[in-house]
Coordinates of C-alpha atoms in Angstrom, one line a residue:
M361 CA -40.4 -12.5 -22.3
D362 CA -42.4 -14.4 -19.1
K363 CA -40.2 -13.4 -16.1
S364 CA -42.1 -15.4 -13.7
K365 CA -41.1 -17.4 -11.0
V366 CA -42.4 -20.0 -8.8
I367 CA -40.5 -20.3 -5.2
V368 CA -41.7 -23.1 -3.2
G369 CA -40.7 -22.5 1.1
L370 CA -40.4 -25.8 3.0
D371 CA -40.8 -25.2 7.3
I372 CA -39.9 -28.4 8.7
G373 CA -41.6 -27.2 12.3
T374 CA -41.8 -29.8 15.5
T375 CA -45.4 -30.0 15.3
S376 CA -46.1 -29.5 12.1
I377 CA -44.8 -29.7 8.0
K378 CA -46.1 -26.6 6.3
V379 CA -44.8 -25.5 2.1
I380 CA -45.6 -22.4 0.4
V381 CA -45.7 -22.4 -3.0
A382 CA -45.5 -18.3 -4.3
E383 CA -45.4 -16.9 -8.5
S384 CA -42.5 -13.8 -8.4
I385 CA -43.7 -11.8 -11.0
Q386 CA -41.8 -8.2 -11.1
N387 CA -40.9 -8.1 -7.7
Q388 CA -44.8 -8.9 -6.9
L389 CA -45.4 -12.1 -4.6
N390 CA -49.0 -13.9 -5.1
V391 CA -49.1 -17.3 -3.1
I392 CA -50.8 -19.6 -5.4
G393 CA -50.3 -23.1 -2.9
V394 CA -50.7 -24.0 0.7
G395 CA -49.6 -27.3 2.0
S396 CA -50.0 -28.9 5.8
E397 CA -48.7 -32.2 7.3
R398 CA -48.5 -33.2 11.3
S399 CA -44.6 -33.3 11.9
Q400 CA -43.6 -36.5 12.1
G401 CA -39.6 -37.8 13.3
L402 CA -38.9 -34.3 14.9
S403 CA -38.0 -32.9 18.9
R404 CA -37.3 -29.8 19.7
G405 CA -37.4 -28.0 15.9
V406 CA -34.6 -30.7 14.4
I407 CA -35.3 -33.8 12.6
V408 CA -34.1 -37.0 14.1
D409 CA -36.0 -40.0 12.3
I410 CA -35.0 -38.9 8.7
D411 CA -37.9 -41.9 7.0
K412 CA -40.8 -40.5 8.8
A413 CA -39.9 -36.5 8.7
A414 CA -39.0 -37.7 4.7
A415 CA -42.9 -39.0 4.5
S416 CA -44.3 -35.8 6.0
I417 CA -42.5 -33.6 3.9
K418 CA -43.6 -35.7 1.2
S419 CA -47.4 -35.4 1.7
A420 CA -47.1 -31.8 2.6
V421 CA -45.5 -31.1 -0.8
A422 CA -48.4 -33.6 -2.4
H423 CA -51.1 -31.1 -0.7
A424 CA -49.8 -27.9 -1.8
E425 CA -49.1 -29.4 -5.4
K426 CA -52.4 -30.0 -6.1
K427 CA -53.5 -26.4 -4.9
A428 CA -50.7 -24.8 -7.2
N429 CA -51.3 -27.1 -10.1
V430 CA -48.0 -26.8 -10.9
P431 CA -45.1 -29.2 -10.1
I432 CA -42.5 -29.6 -7.6
N433 CA -39.6 -30.8 -7.6
A434 CA -36.7 -28.5 -5.7
V435 CA -37.7 -26.4 -2.0
Y436 CA -35.8 -24.1 -0.3
A437 CA -35.9 -25.5 3.3
G438 CA -35.5 -23.5 6.5
I439 CA -32.9 -24.2 9.1
P440 CA -33.4 -23.4 12.7
A441 CA -31.4 -21.7 15.1
N442 CA -30.1 -24.3 17.3
M443 CA -26.8 -24.2 18.0
L444 CA -26.2 -21.5 15.3
N445 CA -23.2 -19.7 15.5
I446 CA -22.7 -15.7 13.9
E447 CA -19.4 -14.2 13.7
K448 CA -17.3 -11.2 11.6
C449 CA -16.2 -12.2 8.0
D450 CA -13.3 -10.0 6.3
G451 CA -11.4 -11.1 3.5
I452 CA -9.0 -9.7 0.6
F453 CA -8.1 -9.8 -2.7
A454 CA -6.3 -8.1 -5.7
V455 CA -7.2 -7.7 -8.7
G456 CA -3.9 -7.1 -10.1
E457 CA -4.4 -4.8 -13.6
P458 CA -5.1 -1.3 -12.3
S459 CA -7.7 -0.2 -15.4
R460 CA -9.4 -3.4 -15.8
E461 CA -12.9 -3.9 -13.9
I462 CA -14.0 -5.7 -11.0
T463 CA -16.5 -9.0 -12.3
A464 CA -18.2 -11.6 -10.5
Q465 CA -15.4 -13.5 -10.5
D466 CA -13.4 -11.1 -8.8
V467 CA -16.5 -10.7 -5.9
A468 CA -16.1 -14.4 -5.8
Q469 CA -12.5 -15.1 -5.2
V470 CA -13.2 -12.5 -1.9
V471 CA -15.7 -14.1 -1.0
N472 CA -13.6 -17.3 -0.6
S473 CA -10.4 -15.5 1.0
A474 CA -13.3 -14.5 3.8
L475 CA -14.6 -18.2 4.1
I476 CA -11.5 -19.4 4.3
R477 CA -11.1 -20.8 7.7
N478 CA -10.9 -24.0 10.5
L479 CA -14.7 -24.6 11.2
P480 CA -14.9 -27.9 13.7
P481 CA -15.7 -30.7 12.2
E482 CA -19.0 -30.5 13.2
R483 CA -20.3 -27.4 12.3
E484 CA -20.8 -26.5 8.7
I485 CA -21.0 -22.8 7.0
V486 CA -25.2 -22.3 6.0
D487 CA -25.1 -18.8 4.6
V488 CA -22.8 -15.2 4.3
L489 CA -24.2 -11.7 4.1
P490 CA -22.3 -9.0 2.9
S491 CA -21.1 -5.7 5.1
E492 CA -20.1 -3.9 2.8
F493 CA -17.0 -3.6 0.1
I494 CA -13.9 -1.4 -0.3
V495 CA -12.5 -0.7 -3.2
D496 CA -9.0 0.9 -2.8
G497 CA -10.2 2.5 0.6
F498 CA -12.9 3.1 -1.1
D499 CA -16.1 1.8 1.6
G500 CA -19.6 1.1 1.7
I501 CA -20.0 0.1 -1.7
K502 CA -22.6 -3.0 -2.2
D503 CA -22.1 -4.1 -5.6
P504 CA -18.7 -3.6 -6.5
R505 CA -18.7 -5.1 -10.0
G506 CA -18.0 -2.9 -13.0
M507 CA -16.1 -0.7 -10.7
V508 CA -11.9 0.0 -11.1
G509 CA -9.6 -1.3 -8.6
T510 CA -6.6 -2.9 -7.4
R511 CA -7.5 -4.3 -4.2
L512 CA -11.2 -5.3 -3.3
E513 CA -11.8 -6.2 0.4
F514 CA -15.2 -7.8 2.0
H515 CA -16.8 -7.5 5.6
G516 CA -19.6 -9.8 6.3
I517 CA -21.6 -12.2 8.8
L518 CA -20.7 -15.5 8.3
F519 CA -23.4 -17.7 9.7
T520 CA -22.6 -21.8 10.6
A521 CA -24.8 -24.2 12.1
A522 CA -24.3 -27.9 12.8
K523 CA -23.7 -30.4 10.5
T524 CA -25.8 -33.0 11.9
V525 CA -29.2 -29.9 11.2
I526 CA -28.0 -29.4 8.1
H527 CA -27.3 -33.3 7.3
N528 CA -30.6 -34.8 8.1
T529 CA -32.4 -31.6 6.3
R530 CA -30.7 -32.1 3.3
K531 CA -31.1 -36.0 3.7
A532 CA -35.2 -36.0 4.3
V533 CA -36.0 -33.2 1.7
A534 CA -34.0 -35.8 -0.6
Q535 CA -35.6 -38.7 0.4
A536 CA -38.5 -37.3 -0.1
G537 CA -37.8 -37.6 -4.1
L538 CA -37.3 -33.2 -3.8
Q539 CA -33.8 -31.2 -4.3
L540 CA -32.6 -29.1 -2.2
A541 CA -32.8 -25.4 -3.6
G542 CA -31.4 -23.9 -1.1
L543 CA -31.1 -23.4 3.0
V544 CA -32.6 -20.1 4.3
I545 CA -31.8 -19.3 8.5
N546 CA -35.4 -19.2 9.6
P547 CA -35.3 -15.7 12.1
M548 CA -33.2 -14.0 9.4
A549 CA -35.8 -14.6 6.9
L550 CA -38.6 -13.8 9.7
G551 CA -37.0 -10.6 10.8
Q552 CA -36.9 -9.6 6.1
L553 CA -40.6 -10.2 6.2
I554 CA -42.2 -9.2 10.0
L555 CA -40.1 -5.8 11.0
D556 CA -40.7 -2.8 8.6
D557 CA -37.6 -0.5 7.4
G558 CA -36.7 1.6 10.7
E559 CA -37.6 -1.6 12.9
A560 CA -34.8 -3.8 11.0
D561 CA -32.4 -1.2 10.9
F562 CA -32.9 0.8 14.5
G563 CA -33.8 -2.7 15.9
T564 CA -36.3 -5.0 17.1
I565 CA -36.1 -8.2 19.0
I566 CA -38.4 -11.1 17.2
L567 CA -40.0 -14.0 19.0
D568 CA -41.4 -16.9 17.5
L569 CA -43.1 -18.7 20.1
G570 CA -43.4 -22.0 17.9
G571 CA -45.1 -25.6 18.8
G572 CA -41.5 -27.3 19.5
Q573 CA -39.1 -24.5 20.5
S574 CA -39.4 -20.8 20.8
T575 CA -36.6 -18.6 19.2
A576 CA -35.9 -15.0 20.0
A577 CA -34.2 -13.3 17.4
V578 CA -32.5 -9.7 17.3
I579 CA -32.3 -8.2 13.9
H580 CA -30.2 -4.8 13.9
D581 CA -29.5 -2.8 11.1
H582 CA -30.9 -5.3 9.0
K583 CA -29.1 -8.5 9.5
L584 CA -29.6 -10.7 12.1
K585 CA -27.5 -9.9 14.8
F586 CA -28.4 -12.5 17.7
S587 CA -30.6 -15.7 18.2
H588 CA -31.3 -17.6 21.7
V589 CA -33.2 -21.0 21.2
D590 CA -35.6 -22.6 24.6
P591 CA -36.6 -26.3 23.6
E592 CA -40.1 -25.5 25.2
G593 CA -43.4 -24.5 23.1
G594 CA -46.5 -25.1 22.7
D595 CA -46.0 -28.9 22.9
Y596 CA -45.2 -28.0 26.8
I597 CA -48.1 -25.9 27.3
T598 CA -50.2 -29.1 26.2
K599 CA -48.9 -31.5 28.8
D600 CA -48.8 -29.5 31.4
I601 CA -52.9 -29.2 30.7
S602 CA -52.7 -32.8 30.7
V603 CA -51.0 -33.7 33.7
V604 CA -52.3 -30.9 35.8
L605 CA -56.2 -31.8 34.5
N606 CA -55.7 -35.2 34.5
T607 CA -57.3 -35.5 30.5
T608 CA -55.2 -37.5 27.4
L609 CA -53.0 -35.0 25.4
A610 CA -56.3 -34.7 22.7
N611 CA -58.1 -33.0 25.0
A612 CA -56.2 -31.1 26.5
E613 CA -54.7 -29.5 23.1
R614 CA -58.2 -28.8 22.0
L615 CA -58.9 -27.2 25.4
K616 CA -55.8 -25.0 25.1
R617 CA -57.3 -24.1 21.6
E618 CA -60.8 -23.5 22.5
Y619 CA -60.4 -21.9 26.1
G620 CA -57.3 -20.9 26.9
N621 CA -55.9 -17.4 27.6
A622 CA -52.3 -16.8 28.1
D623 CA -52.9 -13.9 30.6
A624 CA -54.9 -14.7 33.9
E625 CA -55.6 -11.8 34.8
L626 CA -58.1 -11.0 31.2
V627 CA -60.1 -13.8 32.3
T628 CA -63.4 -12.5 33.8
G629 CA -66.3 -14.2 35.4
D630 CA -66.6 -17.7 36.3
D631 CA -67.3 -19.1 33.3
Q632 CA -66.6 -23.2 33.2
F633 CA -66.3 -26.1 30.6
P634 CA -66.2 -30.1 30.7
V635 CA -63.3 -32.0 31.0
A636 CA -63.6 -35.9 30.1
I637 CA -60.9 -36.8 33.1
V638 CA -59.1 -40.2 32.5
G639 CA -60.4 -43.2 34.6
Q640 CA -64.1 -40.9 35.5
T641 CA -67.5 -41.7 33.4
N642 CA -68.7 -38.3 33.9
P643 CA -66.6 -35.1 33.3
Q644 CA -65.2 -32.6 35.5
M645 CA -66.3 -29.0 35.8
V646 CA -62.5 -26.8 35.4
G647 CA -62.6 -23.2 35.1
E648 CA -61.6 -20.9 32.3
D649 CA -59.2 -18.8 35.1
Y650 CA -57.5 -22.0 36.0
L651 CA -56.9 -23.3 32.4
A652 CA -55.3 -19.8 31.9
E653 CA -52.8 -20.2 35.5
I654 CA -52.1 -23.6 33.6
I655 CA -50.9 -22.0 30.0
Q656 CA -49.0 -18.6 32.3
A657 CA -46.5 -20.8 34.3
R658 CA -45.4 -22.5 31.1
V659 CA -44.9 -19.5 29.2
E660 CA -43.9 -17.0 31.7
Q661 CA -41.0 -20.1 32.7
I662 CA -40.2 -19.5 28.3
L663 CA -40.7 -16.3 28.5
A664 CA -37.8 -15.5 30.9
R665 CA -35.2 -18.2 30.1
L666 CA -36.0 -16.3 26.5
G667 CA -35.2 -12.7 28.3
T668 CA -32.2 -14.0 29.8
G669 CA -30.2 -14.2 26.9
L670 CA -31.7 -11.1 25.6
S671 CA -30.5 -9.0 28.7
Q672 CA -27.1 -10.2 28.3
V673 CA -27.0 -8.2 24.8
H674 CA -28.8 -5.3 25.9
A675 CA -31.4 -6.3 23.4
F676 CA -34.3 -4.7 25.6
N677 CA -33.0 -0.6 25.1
L678 CA -33.2 -1.2 21.0
P679 CA -36.3 0.9 20.2
G680 CA -38.0 -1.4 18.1
G681 CA -39.6 -3.7 20.9
I682 CA -40.7 -7.1 20.5
V683 CA -42.8 -8.7 17.5
V684 CA -44.2 -11.8 18.4
T685 CA -45.0 -14.2 15.8
G686 CA -45.3 -18.5 15.7
G687 CA -48.3 -20.8 16.8
V688 CA -48.7 -20.1 20.5
S689 CA -48.8 -16.7 19.6
A690 CA -52.1 -17.6 18.3
L691 CA -53.7 -17.8 22.3
P692 CA -54.9 -14.9 23.1
G693 CA -53.5 -12.8 26.3
V694 CA -49.9 -13.6 24.5
T695 CA -49.0 -10.0 23.3
E696 CA -50.3 -8.5 27.0
L697 CA -48.3 -10.6 29.6
V698 CA -45.0 -10.9 26.9
Q699 CA -45.7 -6.9 27.4
K700 CA -45.9 -7.7 31.1
V701 CA -42.9 -9.3 31.8
Y702 CA -40.4 -7.6 29.3
Q703 CA -41.7 -4.1 29.8
R704 CA -41.4 -3.6 25.8
P705 CA -43.6 -2.0 23.2
V706 CA -45.0 -6.0 22.1
K707 CA -46.8 -6.6 18.6
R708 CA -48.3 -9.5 16.8
Y709 CA -47.6 -10.8 13.4
I710 CA -50.1 -12.7 11.7
P711 CA -49.8 -12.9 7.9
D712 CA -52.4 -11.4 5.5
Q713 CA -52.9 -13.6 3.0
M714 CA -55.7 -15.7 1.9
G715 CA -55.2 -19.4 3.4
L716 CA -52.5 -17.9 5.8
R717 CA -54.1 -15.9 8.1
H718 CA -52.5 -17.4 11.0
P719 CA -49.0 -16.8 13.0
S720 CA -48.1 -20.6 12.1
F721 CA -47.3 -19.7 8.3
A722 CA -45.1 -16.7 9.1
Q723 CA -42.3 -18.7 9.6
G724 CA -43.0 -20.8 5.7
L725 CA -44.1 -17.7 4.3
S726 CA -40.9 -15.9 5.2
I727 CA -38.7 -18.5 3.4
V728 CA -40.9 -17.9 0.1
S729 CA -40.1 -13.5 0.5
Y730 CA -36.8 -14.0 1.5
I731 CA -35.8 -15.9 -1.5
A732 CA -37.7 -13.5 -3.9
H733 CA -36.2 -10.3 -2.8
L734 CA -32.6 -12.1 -2.7
G735 CA -30.3 -9.1 -4.8
E736 CA -28.2 -10.4 -7.4
I737 CA -24.9 -10.2 -5.4
D738 CA -26.4 -12.0 -2.7
T739 CA -27.2 -14.6 -5.2
L740 CA -23.8 -14.8 -6.3
I741 CA -23.0 -14.6 -2.6
R742 CA -25.4 -17.8 -2.1
Q743 CA -23.3 -19.8 -5.1
V744 CA -20.2 -19.5 -3.5
V745 CA -21.1 -21.3 0.0
D746 CA -23.0 -23.5 -1.8
P747 CA -22.0 -23.4 -5.4
V748 CA -24.4 -27.3 -5.5
T749 CA -28.2 -26.0 -4.3
A750 CA -27.3 -22.6 -5.9
N751 CA -28.0 -24.0 -8.7
A752 CA -30.7 -25.4 -8.4
R753 CA -33.8 -25.2 -10.3
P754 CA -36.3 -24.3 -7.6
V755 CA -39.9 -25.2 -9.9
S756 CA -40.9 -25.5 -13.8
S757 CA -42.6 -22.2 -14.7
P758 CA -46.4 -22.2 -14.6
S759 CA -47.3 -23.7 -18.0
R760 CA -51.1 -22.5 -18.0
P761 CA -52.5 -19.3 -16.4
V762 CA -52.4 -18.7 -12.5
T763 CA -55.4 -17.7 -10.4
V764 CA -53.8 -15.7 -8.0
A765 CA -54.3 -15.0 -4.2
P766 CA -53.7 -11.8 -2.9
S767 CA -50.0 -10.5 -3.5
R768 CA -48.2 -10.1 0.4
P769 CA -49.0 -6.7 2.0
V770 CA -47.6 -4.5 5.0
P771 CA -48.7 -6.2 7.9
T772 CA -50.2 -4.7 10.9
E773 CA -50.7 -7.2 13.5
R774 CA -47.7 -9.5 14.6
P775 CA -46.5 -13.0 16.3
A776 CA -43.9 -15.0 18.5
A777 CA -40.6 -17.0 18.9
S778 CA -38.2 -20.2 19.6
S779 CA -35.1 -21.9 22.0
Q780 CA -31.5 -22.9 22.7
P781 CA -28.5 -20.2 22.5
A782 CA -27.2 -19.6 20.1
R783 CA -23.7 -17.3 20.2
T784 CA -22.9 -14.3 18.8
Q785 CA -20.5 -13.0 16.9
S786 CA -17.0 -13.8 17.1
Q787 CA -14.2 -11.2 16.3
P788 CA -12.6 -12.5 13.5
A789 CA -9.1 -11.6 11.8
A790 CA -8.7 -8.2 11.6
H791 CA -7.6 -7.5 7.2
T792 CA -6.4 -3.9 7.9
P793 CA -6.5 -1.6 4.5
A794 CA -3.3 -0.6 3.0
E795 CA -4.4 3.4 3.0
P796 CA -7.1 4.8 6.0
K797 CA -10.2 6.1 4.6
K798 CA -13.7 7.2 6.6
K799 CA -15.7 9.3 4.7
K800 CA -18.3 11.5 6.8
K801 CA -21.1 9.8 8.4
K802 CA -24.2 11.5 7.3
T803 CA -26.1 12.8 10.6
S804 CA -29.2 10.5 9.9
Q805 CA -26.3 7.6 11.0
R806 CA -25.9 9.4 14.0
L807 CA -28.6 7.7 15.9
K808 CA -28.6 4.7 14.6
N809 CA -25.0 3.9 15.5
L810 CA -25.6 4.6 19.6
F811 CA -26.9 1.3 19.4
T812 CA -24.4 -0.6 17.8
N813 CA -22.1 -1.6 21.0
F814 CA -24.7 -4.0 22.1
F815 CA -23.7 -6.2 19.0
D816 CA -20.3 -4.9 17.4

């Protein structure tokens, strides 16, 4: 039996829209097609013109469809961390008969009970991540199906976002002639892709330095615990170069890519390059050190604002250090500058798949990777949260032999993040178990728990 499936990830960025088509075969993920298109109708990571955004999505999907040679009718879209709320949620459900096994329907019922809350009219639930299930006082259960019990409890983390952001994403995807198979929270997917098991467990900061905005996220205990968004990114660096050097935006972008460096101290010598000045016939020579000073000033401002939010949750005390990704992290000197500003170990993530070897593709790749590695219980919970999109068929299975690109390797190098604060989780209504229970914690668990107080 062919158990392969095709997953399509849609990364709707401020500067570009990327579509990644991957085939998942026996837990092996192979990228078979990529499409990219200049973004239209977006501002600071959010769709502000649905018609223009839909046209860009349609064009990017067409490119990916041609390269992958499979029909694309549904996509998984990423949701930015703008105004993302993170809070705990708990639910209790009485199974009933003591000899009856817990079913998927019982799991759906207990998750539903955790979702009963008064949300503000401008917010919508995006996802729920399970922390644990408890069956008759026995805790730490990941999947209670098949167990026998009378009382089922659920503890999880609830993610809500601005309804406008979610609605505009759904509308743009539909207007592009596609079905939305599901929504994925960008920093959560990114954490699963670019962090190893130890980094995700003990706590690590992810900086996603994009073109339209920059996002800082904290992954701890394999969960997204905090996100903070700054509304500035690579586009602001380009505007600074344009204003200071009195050149066009297109020329400023070219200068940034060809001669730019985020750390002026790394630029040595007296190397210069010509700059076409608006209103002048002859170009003017500018030193690379001066260009680096312009870039560094803006990047330091972004890092300072992101650092304020991270300091409030003591994220810099986590042992995992910092991983940077995103298009801006491709600039030379970014990793060195982040390390100077935050005084923490820093590494950059760059995808290693053929055709994706640029940090700007990390987010799109993380979406397909996240969906491919969802477990049965996670899929069941997603169906409870959003039964319509969760049951969408992602894509037709390929009807031909597919020439696959190299599978996802273990990353060695890594990149950066984006803007505007998201709140840490609020305390949910408590459901105390009828009978106290607690097992001994393993010794290896105690060290990790030293850092739990930062978020829980």
